[in-house]
Amino acid sequence: MVKKIEIAVISANETRCDEKLNSSNDHSYSTFRRALNALRRRISRKEHRTRPPDKFNADKFVITNQNAMGQQQSMSGNPSDGVTSRLSFDPSLPSYYRWLAVVSIAVLYNIIFVVGRAIFWEINKKSTLLWYTLDYLCDFIYLLDTLVHVHEGYLEQGLLVRDAKKLRQHYFSTSHWRLDVLSMLPTDFFYFWWGPNECNSERVPCAVIVRINRLLRLPRMWEWFERTETATGYPNAFRICKVVLAILVLIHWNACLYFAISYAQGFGSDNWVYNLNGTQNASLTRQYIYSFYWSTLTLTTIGETPTPENETEYLFVVADFLAGVLIFATIVGNIGSMISNMNVARVEFQNRMDGVKQYMAFRKVGGELEARVIRWFAYTWAQSGALDEERVLAALPDKLKAEIAIRVHMDTLKQVRIFQDCEPGLLEALVLKLRLQVFSPGDYICRKGDVGKEMYIVKRGRLSVVADDGTTVLATLGAGSVFGEVSVLEIAGNRTGNRRTANVRSIGYSDLFCLAKRDLWETLADYPEARASLTERGCQLLRKDGLLDEAVFASAQQQQDTLELGVAKLEHTVENLNLRLARLLGEYTSSQSKLKQRISKLEEKLYDTPFHNTDDNEDEELRQRRYSLQNDSRTHRRVKKLSTQPQLDSEDELEPTTELLSRQNTF
């Protein structure tokens, strides 16, 4: 993959400020800018190389990704006026991962040699120039890594931020900058008062111990470990290697601590400490190997070590034993878990096979069939490790599953004649429907006269088309062959009646992709044009073989058109009825509201009309009714008025109200 360095251009205001620098700074700045522009042109030439053709016809995904990247760059606040430039780094690029590997090597160097050189003085006295070179090379890597870390992009609302100001603000809002600054403190200035080569058997530790702050860059190495564990195809093996490295580092540090305690107690003062007497014991190789051996025995508690002879030695050994029990118990447990996870697929497969064998034994299945089942399990494990694709890909979103299926199955699906030149959307939907089936030697994939419910695409293996006698071979099918594609279309007028016309049998073990009729028609429901196109191609294949009844096909097409027209008319009629019903409901609601208003007005007019006794001709019954209504109205108004007043406290006040209510109920 081409390395990419994202270049963000600063604003014109910063450019105007840069122009006010002195001449010497302008010269150095111009040199840096020319070098950076040359690097950018070189990267641009790499990025604009001719793209190889996409054999999976996935150009649209590339275009989509490029458009998304362009939109992301426009929304991340990157100016593009292009006079001066600063670097921003995308953490998802492979180049960033490789840079973390370089930083991890520098960190590992300091973890091992800073502590080792501080205790074993002979290491410093050998190749002093080499140690200085490596030390300051690691410091330079630390400095570059700080610049990279400051300009490391991050996601904001799903978009990668590349604006330099935002990147710096985000960096200083985290705790990483403290560790980066502390790990870069120039503690080497202590060399002016404490020479790095002045240590010996009478002066330990050496001056290089002042560089112990370089170990604070350890989180960057852990980040590389996590990325490697995610990216590698052998995560369990990598985890074991990481644990082994941690064990070696712990043993190394403990060996250095043992040698330092031996110096503090006095070399050769007792049998527990290291003895420098003798030419062999005074060599660096013997010193380190013996200390490492003692540390290994103590931490792993698997061997006998010299008995301590004073309180300090006892305390150190006890602390080592406790650390060994706790640390190595955890480490051994993790390693056991990792080894178990490495074989989890095999164990699960073996459990499934054992369950099938127990079932066959319980049902007393014949020995020949049982042997065929066992051979099928063995073949499945040998070819794919009994990988369940549906379960493995279940955690992915549909978009990613579709892209993986396109990469894996698109060429296979294009081999089917009826699917050639179909629109990409239909093919994307169909590739998700393909299911892999494995057939054993002698298995019949289909028999003559069976109803065709699936179509098959041969991925691996050989099939034979046999006659009814089961021995005469009419044809042989190999990888890439397709059969049963016409039967899944259910074309009216097919003389075979959508039934199989031949017997297809597997010669050896065969892997076939299967597409069910139901899945095909569920997909075609969203693509009516593609459905018509596929039907026409299926008709052409049937006409070529003389298996299409044109009269029946034409009649079915006419009935289909009539049915579709009737359905369309029915839908139009239902829509009109819905509109009319809605209009009638609205009119009914409006008329009901008006009627209620009129009734209310009539009641108010009737209640407000005064009662007169002067008319002798008025009917006695009518006068009584009007009198009752007027009394009812007055009582109702009085009760309503009393209900709005504060609650009555005495029974004397409550009695008139009760009487009024009873009179109202009577009316």
XYZ file of C-alpha atoms in Angstrom:
667
model
C 0.000 0.000 0.000
C 1.294 3.426 -0.878
C 2.402 5.465 2.062
C 0.326 8.548 2.623
C 1.281 11.664 4.501
C -1.541 14.110 5.008
C -0.364 17.681 4.459
C -2.344 20.517 5.953
C -1.624 24.068 4.823
C -1.634 26.837 7.380
C -3.495 30.072 6.915
C -2.322 33.203 5.156
C -2.101 35.065 8.457
C 0.604 32.698 9.661
C 2.384 33.163 6.320
C 2.462 36.930 6.792
C 3.889 36.435 10.262
C 6.573 34.099 8.922
C 7.668 36.763 6.422
C 8.749 39.006 9.329
C 11.473 36.618 10.481
C 15.123 37.549 10.135
C 17.152 36.572 7.098
C 18.854 33.566 8.663
C 15.565 32.052 9.730
C 14.116 32.768 6.276
C 16.953 30.866 4.667
C 16.538 27.782 6.904
C 12.779 27.980 6.612
C 12.968 28.152 2.795
C 15.249 25.141 2.729
C 12.827 23.145 4.855
C 9.897 24.232 2.712
C 11.633 23.208 -0.529
C 12.473 19.811 0.928
C 8.913 19.349 2.126
C 7.458 20.356 -1.239
C 9.769 17.887 -2.983
C 8.601 15.163 -0.605
C 4.970 16.087 -1.288
C 5.485 15.933 -5.071
C 7.122 12.551 -4.760
C 4.233 11.229 -2.664
C 1.740 12.692 -5.131
C 3.404 10.827 -7.989
C 3.099 7.603 -6.012
C -0.544 8.221 -5.199
C -1.441 9.026 -8.828
C -0.079 5.821 -10.271
C -2.385 3.934 -12.572
C -4.860 1.935 -10.525
C -5.090 -1.749 -11.526
C -8.467 -2.859 -12.855
C -10.864 -4.111 -10.221
C -11.692 -7.661 -11.197
C -14.595 -7.710 -8.743
C -16.305 -4.739 -10.406
C -16.068 -2.778 -7.159
C -15.086 0.566 -8.695
C -18.084 2.241 -7.193
C -16.805 1.435 -3.714
C -13.491 3.087 -4.572
C -15.289 6.160 -5.897
C -17.454 6.285 -2.806
C -14.434 6.069 -0.529
C -12.621 8.775 -2.479
C -15.640 11.065 -2.289
C -15.916 10.414 1.430
C -12.235 11.242 1.888
C -12.670 14.461 -0.058
C -15.686 15.431 2.000
C -13.803 14.537 5.147
C -10.875 16.760 4.170
C -13.219 19.654 3.409
C -15.004 19.305 6.771
C -11.914 18.803 8.942
C -10.870 22.440 8.667
C -7.813 22.017 6.447
C -6.906 25.185 4.561
C -5.785 24.699 0.995
C -4.143 27.987 0.064
C -0.791 26.132 0.026
C 2.169 28.377 0.816
C 3.511 26.744 3.969
C 2.630 23.250 5.144
C 2.581 21.192 8.299
C 2.252 17.488 8.668
C -0.718 15.665 10.114
C -0.743 11.920 10.548
C -3.564 9.453 10.077
C -3.283 6.725 12.767
C -5.061 4.208 10.538
C -2.369 4.225 7.807
C 0.249 1.445 7.567
C 3.037 4.033 7.643
C 1.925 5.112 11.124
C 1.954 1.478 12.266
C 5.503 1.060 10.959
C 6.571 4.217 12.758
C 5.213 2.795 16.019
C 7.358 -0.291 15.387
C 10.455 1.938 15.162
C 9.506 3.724 18.388
C 8.910 0.368 20.089
C 12.428 -0.764 19.206
C 13.843 2.408 20.773
C 11.756 1.897 23.912
C 12.777 -1.756 24.180
C 16.437 -0.731 23.839
C 16.108 1.625 26.809
C 14.155 -0.938 28.854
C 16.937 -3.488 28.518
C 20.177 -1.513 28.342
C 19.554 1.480 30.591
C 19.063 -0.798 33.597
C 21.674 -3.324 32.451
C 24.411 -0.750 31.780
C 23.665 0.980 35.076
C 24.512 -2.186 37.058
C 27.015 -4.146 34.939
C 29.807 -1.582 34.531
C 31.740 -3.667 32.034
C 29.037 -3.066 29.422
C 29.686 0.701 29.465
C 33.423 0.277 29.088
C 32.990 -1.714 25.871
C 32.118 0.192 22.691
C 31.472 3.518 24.408
C 30.998 5.284 21.088
C 28.393 2.727 20.051
C 26.372 3.311 23.235
C 26.481 7.082 22.777
C 25.307 6.683 19.180
C 22.439 4.386 20.102
C 21.400 6.537 23.065
C 21.101 9.753 21.099
C 19.599 7.981 18.113
C 16.811 6.811 20.431
C 16.498 10.365 21.758
C 16.114 11.630 18.201
C 13.434 8.996 17.577
C 11.686 10.164 20.760
C 11.781 13.752 19.506
C 10.279 12.799 16.147
C 7.684 10.668 17.870
C 6.646 13.635 19.987
C 6.100 15.694 16.825
C 4.118 12.825 15.335
C 2.099 12.446 18.520
C 1.298 16.163 18.607
C -0.009 16.049 15.016
C -1.761 12.712 15.316
C -5.259 12.893 13.845
C -8.334 11.935 15.815
C -11.993 11.363 15.017
C -14.564 14.040 15.692
C -18.156 13.252 14.709
C -16.846 10.408 12.565
C -14.387 12.615 10.616
C -10.611 12.694 10.927
C -9.437 16.062 12.232
C -6.278 17.361 10.523
C -6.249 21.005 11.569
C -2.915 21.688 13.322
C -4.405 23.938 15.989
C -7.096 21.425 16.918
C -4.574 18.596 16.957
C -2.340 20.463 19.396
C -5.272 21.358 21.634
C -6.429 17.745 21.670
C -2.907 16.496 22.430
C -2.437 18.796 25.424
C -5.901 17.933 26.740
C -4.744 14.343 27.317
C -2.184 12.949 29.747
C 0.135 11.706 27.000
C 2.018 14.982 26.703
C 3.230 14.743 30.313
C 4.808 11.345 29.734
C 6.292 12.514 26.435
C 7.867 15.585 28.041
C 9.190 13.658 31.042
C 10.699 10.970 28.808
C 12.573 13.646 26.832
C 14.043 15.625 29.745
C 17.783 16.069 29.050
C 18.982 14.245 32.145
C 22.265 13.545 30.325
C 23.522 16.908 31.628
C 24.401 15.054 34.814
C 27.254 13.532 32.819
C 29.184 16.784 33.433
C 29.361 15.948 37.137
C 29.036 12.168 36.964
C 31.044 10.577 34.186
C 29.417 7.560 32.524
C 32.720 5.609 32.506
C 33.684 6.231 36.118
C 31.764 3.258 37.556
C 33.531 0.038 38.568
C 33.282 -2.677 41.176
C 33.566 -0.005 43.853
C 31.049 2.453 42.373
C 27.622 1.197 41.256
C 25.255 2.218 39.694
C 26.730 3.870 36.637
C 25.779 7.361 35.479
C 23.583 5.981 32.692
C 20.913 5.431 35.357
C 19.951 9.095 34.873
C 18.360 8.034 31.583
C 15.771 5.959 33.445
C 13.137 8.530 32.468
C 13.315 7.172 28.908
C 11.220 4.230 30.092
C 8.195 6.528 30.400
C 7.655 6.143 26.656
C 6.453 2.581 27.319
C 2.772 3.310 26.388
C 3.802 3.780 22.773
C 5.188 0.248 22.696
C 1.963 -1.090 24.230
C 0.027 0.721 21.521
C 2.103 -1.045 18.865
C 1.489 -4.372 20.615
C -2.275 -3.797 20.579
C -2.279 -2.838 16.895
C -0.174 -5.873 15.997
C -2.425 -8.195 17.970
C -5.427 -6.798 16.085
C -3.816 -6.911 12.648
C -1.987 -10.233 12.759
C -3.520 -13.440 11.521
C -2.041 -15.353 14.476
C -3.152 -13.372 17.545
C -2.674 -16.206 20.042
C 0.895 -16.856 18.930
C 1.650 -13.140 19.192
C 0.166 -13.002 22.698
C 2.425 -15.864 23.774
C 5.470 -14.068 22.334
C 4.455 -10.893 24.182
C 4.160 -12.772 27.473
C 7.531 -14.447 26.945
C 9.095 -11.032 26.301
C 7.570 -9.704 29.522
C 8.988 -12.697 31.424
C 12.474 -12.128 30.039
C 12.393 -8.426 30.902
C 11.274 -9.177 34.478
C 14.019 -11.766 34.902
C 16.556 -9.308 33.448
C 15.560 -6.530 35.853
C 15.595 -8.930 38.804
C 19.073 -10.136 37.803
C 20.312 -6.539 37.762
C 18.750 -5.951 41.187
C 20.457 -9.081 42.560
C 23.822 -7.889 41.268
C 23.233 -4.438 42.777
C 22.395 -5.969 46.201
C 25.545 -8.090 45.932
C 27.499 -4.863 45.425
C 25.760 -3.230 48.403
C 26.449 -6.245 50.660
C 29.946 -6.662 49.335
C 31.000 -9.048 46.578
C 32.078 -12.359 48.122
C 31.120 -11.307 51.659
C 29.006 -14.455 52.063
C 27.802 -17.418 50.056
C 24.574 -15.743 48.900
C 26.036 -12.711 47.087
C 27.984 -12.851 43.864
C 31.698 -13.567 44.225
C 34.025 -11.519 41.989
C 37.152 -13.415 43.000
C 38.780 -15.260 40.170
C 39.350 -14.443 36.535
C 36.292 -16.300 35.350
C 33.943 -14.677 37.850
C 35.259 -11.219 37.001
C 34.219 -11.506 33.350
C 31.066 -9.730 32.180
C 29.642 -12.868 30.619
C 29.876 -14.854 33.863
C 28.465 -11.988 35.926
C 25.352 -11.568 33.801
C 24.700 -15.273 33.126
C 24.954 -16.197 36.807
C 22.695 -13.309 37.841
C 20.166 -14.216 35.148
C 20.301 -17.873 36.237
C 19.748 -16.937 39.895
C 16.850 -14.637 38.950
C 15.208 -17.356 36.859
C 15.408 -19.927 39.646
C 14.060 -17.497 42.229
C 11.159 -16.064 40.273
C 10.026 -19.389 38.851
C 10.619 -21.217 42.182
C 11.740 -24.314 40.305
C 15.265 -24.713 41.663
C 17.427 -24.381 44.744
C 19.301 -21.135 45.345
C 21.943 -20.231 47.937
C 20.504 -19.624 51.388
C 20.403 -15.970 52.502
C 22.647 -15.092 55.460
C 21.375 -11.684 56.671
C 18.146 -9.722 56.999
C 18.487 -7.788 53.734
C 19.074 -10.940 51.744
C 16.132 -12.676 53.418
C 13.803 -9.793 52.672
C 14.901 -9.663 49.050
C 14.429 -13.413 48.561
C 10.991 -13.342 50.203
C 9.941 -10.450 47.985
C 11.230 -12.343 44.944
C 9.317 -15.483 45.935
C 6.076 -13.555 46.406
C 6.541 -11.733 43.120
C 7.310 -15.010 41.384
C 4.221 -16.702 42.785
C 1.900 -13.842 41.862
C 3.384 -12.790 38.532
C 4.211 -16.167 37.108
C 0.967 -17.737 38.268
C -0.816 -15.064 36.252
C 1.501 -15.515 33.307
C 1.213 -19.287 33.257
C -2.564 -19.032 33.512
C -2.668 -16.613 30.578
C -0.422 -18.842 28.499
C -2.632 -21.845 29.232
C -5.688 -19.853 28.207
C -3.968 -18.747 25.001
C -2.993 -22.291 24.095
C -6.559 -23.421 24.729
C -7.896 -20.627 22.506
C -5.580 -21.719 19.727
C -7.381 -25.072 19.606
C -10.893 -23.853 20.373
C -12.052 -24.329 16.761
C -10.734 -27.893 16.693
C -12.322 -28.704 20.066
C -15.692 -27.324 18.989
C -15.533 -29.240 15.716
C -14.599 -32.436 17.543
C -17.537 -31.987 19.929
C -19.962 -31.638 17.014
C -18.556 -34.718 15.342
C -18.743 -36.699 18.587
C -22.380 -35.686 18.972
C -23.206 -36.901 15.470
C -21.400 -40.192 16.092
C -23.289 -40.728 19.344
C -26.573 -40.058 17.563
C -25.738 -42.539 14.786
C -24.760 -45.147 17.369
C -28.009 -44.573 19.290
C -30.118 -44.851 16.120
C -28.079 -47.835 14.906
C -27.105 -46.298 11.586
C -25.252 -48.636 9.266
C -21.491 -48.749 9.296
C -21.132 -47.623 5.676
C -23.213 -44.488 6.207
C -21.396 -43.753 9.443
C -18.055 -43.994 7.649
C -19.295 -41.588 4.966
C -20.328 -39.073 7.632
C -16.928 -39.299 9.339
C -15.160 -38.828 6.000
C -17.347 -35.787 5.310
C -16.313 -34.269 8.660
C -12.656 -34.961 7.910
C -12.901 -33.321 4.475
C -14.702 -30.280 5.876
C -12.023 -29.772 8.515
C -9.183 -30.225 6.036
C -10.600 -27.720 3.550
C -11.936 -24.915 5.730
C -11.314 -25.827 9.352
C -15.101 -26.220 9.802
C -15.413 -22.459 9.468
C -18.953 -21.181 9.908
C -19.041 -18.112 7.678
C -22.421 -16.897 8.902
C -21.375 -16.967 12.550
C -17.981 -15.398 11.861
C -19.443 -12.507 9.843
C -22.474 -11.995 12.084
C -20.676 -9.268 14.066
C -20.075 -7.137 10.952
C -22.557 -4.561 9.645
C -24.468 -5.400 6.465
C -22.360 -3.030 4.366
C -19.075 -4.722 5.250
C -20.606 -8.177 4.863
C -21.784 -7.189 1.383
C -18.312 -5.971 0.399
C -16.684 -9.174 1.669
C -19.245 -11.272 -0.183
C -18.604 -9.265 -3.358
C -14.876 -9.880 -3.077
C -15.373 -13.598 -2.500
C -18.387 -14.560 -4.628
C -18.844 -11.940 -7.361
C -16.796 -13.810 -9.983
C -18.684 -16.991 -9.160
C -22.068 -15.327 -9.602
C -21.059 -13.734 -12.895
C -20.499 -17.183 -14.365
C -24.280 -17.698 -14.430
C -25.534 -16.710 -17.874
C -28.831 -15.248 -16.715
C -27.044 -12.933 -14.279
C -24.589 -11.513 -16.773
C -24.908 -7.724 -17.297
C -27.341 -7.396 -14.384
C -27.343 -4.182 -12.394
C -24.803 -4.132 -9.532
C -27.433 -3.666 -6.836
C -29.094 -6.972 -7.706
C -25.789 -8.843 -7.732
C -24.839 -7.355 -4.360
C -28.104 -8.572 -2.878
C -27.727 -12.028 -4.410
C -24.163 -12.679 -3.250
C -25.399 -12.466 0.335
C -27.851 -15.272 -0.420
C -25.277 -17.781 -1.674
C -24.753 -20.759 0.612
C -21.863 -23.212 0.420
C -22.727 -26.921 0.422
C -20.293 -29.831 0.515
C -21.194 -33.160 -1.136
C -19.435 -36.469 -0.576
C -18.475 -38.942 -3.322
C -21.573 -40.573 -4.787
C -24.040 -38.024 -3.397
C -26.817 -36.963 -5.768
C -27.184 -33.209 -5.976
C -30.488 -33.560 -7.819
C -32.491 -36.322 -9.490
C -34.535 -36.330 -12.631
C -38.120 -35.256 -11.980
C -37.427 -33.386 -8.753
C -38.973 -29.930 -8.429
C -36.267 -27.336 -8.940
C -35.970 -25.206 -5.817
C -32.294 -24.265 -6.060
C -29.633 -23.486 -8.600
C -26.033 -24.615 -8.140
C -22.628 -23.193 -9.043
C -19.648 -25.549 -8.848
C -16.809 -24.014 -6.850
C -14.547 -27.053 -6.497
C -14.779 -30.683 -7.551
C -16.278 -32.641 -10.448
C -19.869 -33.744 -11.084
C -21.263 -36.255 -13.535
C -24.621 -36.124 -15.324
C -25.807 -39.742 -15.386
C -28.691 -41.523 -17.038
C -31.539 -43.251 -15.246
C -29.514 -46.452 -14.939
C -26.953 -44.617 -12.773
C -23.956 -45.853 -14.756
C -24.056 -44.093 -18.117
C -22.286 -40.732 -17.883
C -23.834 -38.163 -20.200
C -21.650 -35.192 -19.273
C -19.100 -34.025 -16.723
C -19.255 -30.711 -14.890
C -16.220 -28.996 -13.388
C -15.391 -25.825 -11.484
C -17.394 -22.888 -12.795
C -20.265 -24.955 -14.187
C -23.842 -23.894 -13.459
C -27.056 -25.910 -13.545
C -30.644 -25.415 -12.419
C -30.710 -21.704 -13.179
C -33.848 -21.843 -15.364
C -35.965 -23.809 -12.907
C -35.702 -21.132 -10.198
C -37.297 -18.522 -12.533
C -40.659 -20.375 -12.774
C -41.229 -19.441 -16.412
C -44.713 -20.268 -17.642
C -44.656 -22.542 -20.668
C -41.616 -24.514 -19.545
C -42.206 -27.992 -20.981
C -40.301 -29.567 -18.090
C -42.666 -28.005 -15.564
C -39.746 -26.544 -13.526
C -38.530 -30.062 -12.791
C -35.041 -31.485 -13.064
C -34.284 -33.051 -16.430
C -31.206 -35.081 -15.423
C -29.443 -36.795 -12.554
C -26.360 -34.963 -11.224
C -23.990 -36.885 -8.981
C -20.773 -35.885 -7.242
C -17.704 -37.850 -8.367
C -15.513 -36.874 -5.421
C -15.862 -34.266 -2.721
C -17.494 -31.203 -4.279
C -18.087 -27.669 -2.992
C -21.153 -26.012 -4.550
C -22.742 -22.622 -4.069
C -26.512 -22.846 -3.738
C -29.049 -20.085 -4.461
C -32.590 -20.885 -3.315
C -35.650 -19.926 -5.366
C -37.229 -18.149 -2.413
C -34.149 -15.975 -1.866
C -34.033 -15.095 -5.563
C -37.662 -13.982 -5.740
C -37.443 -12.054 -2.472
C -34.564 -10.111 -3.987
C -36.273 -9.620 -7.355
C -39.303 -8.098 -5.613
C -37.259 -4.903 -5.248
C -35.995 -5.002 -8.862
C -38.972 -5.328 -11.240
C -36.917 -4.374 -14.295
C -34.288 -6.975 -13.463
C -37.027 -9.561 -12.963
C -38.370 -8.913 -16.470
C -34.838 -9.047 -17.905
C -34.045 -12.355 -16.167
C -37.337 -13.851 -17.380
C -36.503 -12.870 -20.951
C -33.049 -14.455 -20.721
C -34.516 -17.613 -19.266
C -36.971 -17.742 -22.184
C -34.100 -17.435 -24.625
C -32.359 -20.415 -23.029
C -35.563 -22.468 -23.171
C -36.173 -21.507 -26.811
C -32.641 -22.548 -27.647
C -33.325 -26.031 -26.269
C -36.892 -26.158 -27.623
C -38.413 -26.392 -24.133
C -40.669 -23.329 -24.221
C -44.361 -23.496 -25.158
C -44.891 -20.112 -26.785
C -48.706 -20.231 -26.616
C -48.742 -20.974 -22.897
C -46.069 -18.365 -22.266
C -47.978 -15.697 -24.225
C -51.215 -16.561 -22.428
C -49.479 -16.373 -19.055
C -47.932 -13.032 -19.963
C -51.345 -11.704 -21.011
C -52.893 -12.920 -17.773
C -50.043 -11.384 -15.834
C -50.500 -8.055 -17.611
C -54.268 -8.194 -17.052
C -53.755 -9.046 -13.412
C -51.275 -6.232 -12.956
C -53.663 -3.818 -14.678
C -56.527 -4.980 -12.457
C -54.394 -4.581 -9.351
C -53.435 -1.073 -10.451
C -57.078 -0.153 -11.024
C -58.045 -1.638 -7.680
C -55.352 0.367 -5.950
C -56.587 3.533 -7.686
C -60.178 2.800 -6.652
C -59.195 2.149 -3.049
C -57.278 5.401 -3.003
C -60.328 7.316 -4.298
C -62.559 5.661 -1.707
C -60.161 6.650 1.020
C -60.258 10.271 -0.154
C -64.070 10.315 -0.299
C -64.347 8.691 3.109
C -62.006 11.270 4.584
C -64.053 14.072 3.015
C -67.331 12.624 4.361
C -65.862 12.290 7.839
C -64.802 15.915 7.721
C -68.231 17.063 6.610
C -69.921 14.951 9.289
C -67.697 16.394 11.995
C -68.380 19.946 10.802
C -72.167 19.456 10.635
C -72.196 17.832 14.059
C -70.349 20.786 15.527
C -72.773 23.250 13.939
C -75.769 21.271 15.212
C -74.422 21.310 18.755
C -73.962 25.049 18.574
C -77.564 25.587 17.403
C -78.964 23.359 20.153
C -76.979 25.296 22.743
C -78.344 28.606 21.465
C -81.932 27.296 21.546
C -81.526 26.073 25.107
C -80.139 29.413 26.236
C -83.018 31.268 24.500
C -85.597 28.982 26.100
C -84.118 29.356 29.594
C -83.997 33.154 29.352
C -87.693 33.595 28.212
C -89.813 35.046 31.128
C -92.941 33.190 32.323
C -96.343 34.999 32.045
C -99.733 33.877 33.461
C -101.850 36.342 31.453
C -102.555 34.044 28.574
C -105.672 32.053 29.583
C -105.678 30.152 26.312
C -102.262 28.591 26.844
C -102.310 24.928 27.486
C -101.924 23.992 31.147
C -99.403 21.192 30.425
C -97.201 23.497 28.345
C -97.174 26.086 31.090
C -96.081 23.508 33.672
C -93.252 22.274 31.406
C -91.952 25.779 30.821
C -92.184 26.540 34.525
C -90.192 23.386 35.372
C -87.510 24.232 32.825
C -87.108 27.743 34.150
C -86.813 26.499 37.749
C -84.316 23.888 36.588
C -82.224 26.598 34.910
C -82.238 28.821 37.991
C -81.305 25.909 40.260
C -78.482 24.871 37.932
C -77.036 28.370 37.904
C -77.233 28.680 41.675
C -75.483 25.344 42.234
C -72.796 26.301 39.731
C -72.258 29.592 41.550
C -72.022 27.858 44.926
C -69.553 25.274 43.554
C -67.090 28.087 42.713
C -67.183 29.479 46.283
C -64.904 28.230 49.134
C -65.802 24.994 50.846
C -68.616 25.251 53.430
C -67.627 24.558 57.015
C -70.930 24.313 58.896
C -73.864 21.968 58.477
C -76.269 24.955 58.342
C -74.588 26.195 55.221
C -74.447 22.707 53.709
C -78.179 21.912 54.079
C -79.522 24.506 51.532
C -76.992 23.325 49.006
C -78.072 19.706 49.449
C -81.693 20.703 49.007
C -80.904 22.529 45.781
C -79.002 19.543 44.429
C -81.891 17.198 45.208
C -84.328 19.522 43.459
C -82.067 19.641 40.413
C -81.934 15.853 40.251
C -85.717 15.755 40.540
C -86.110 18.058 37.564
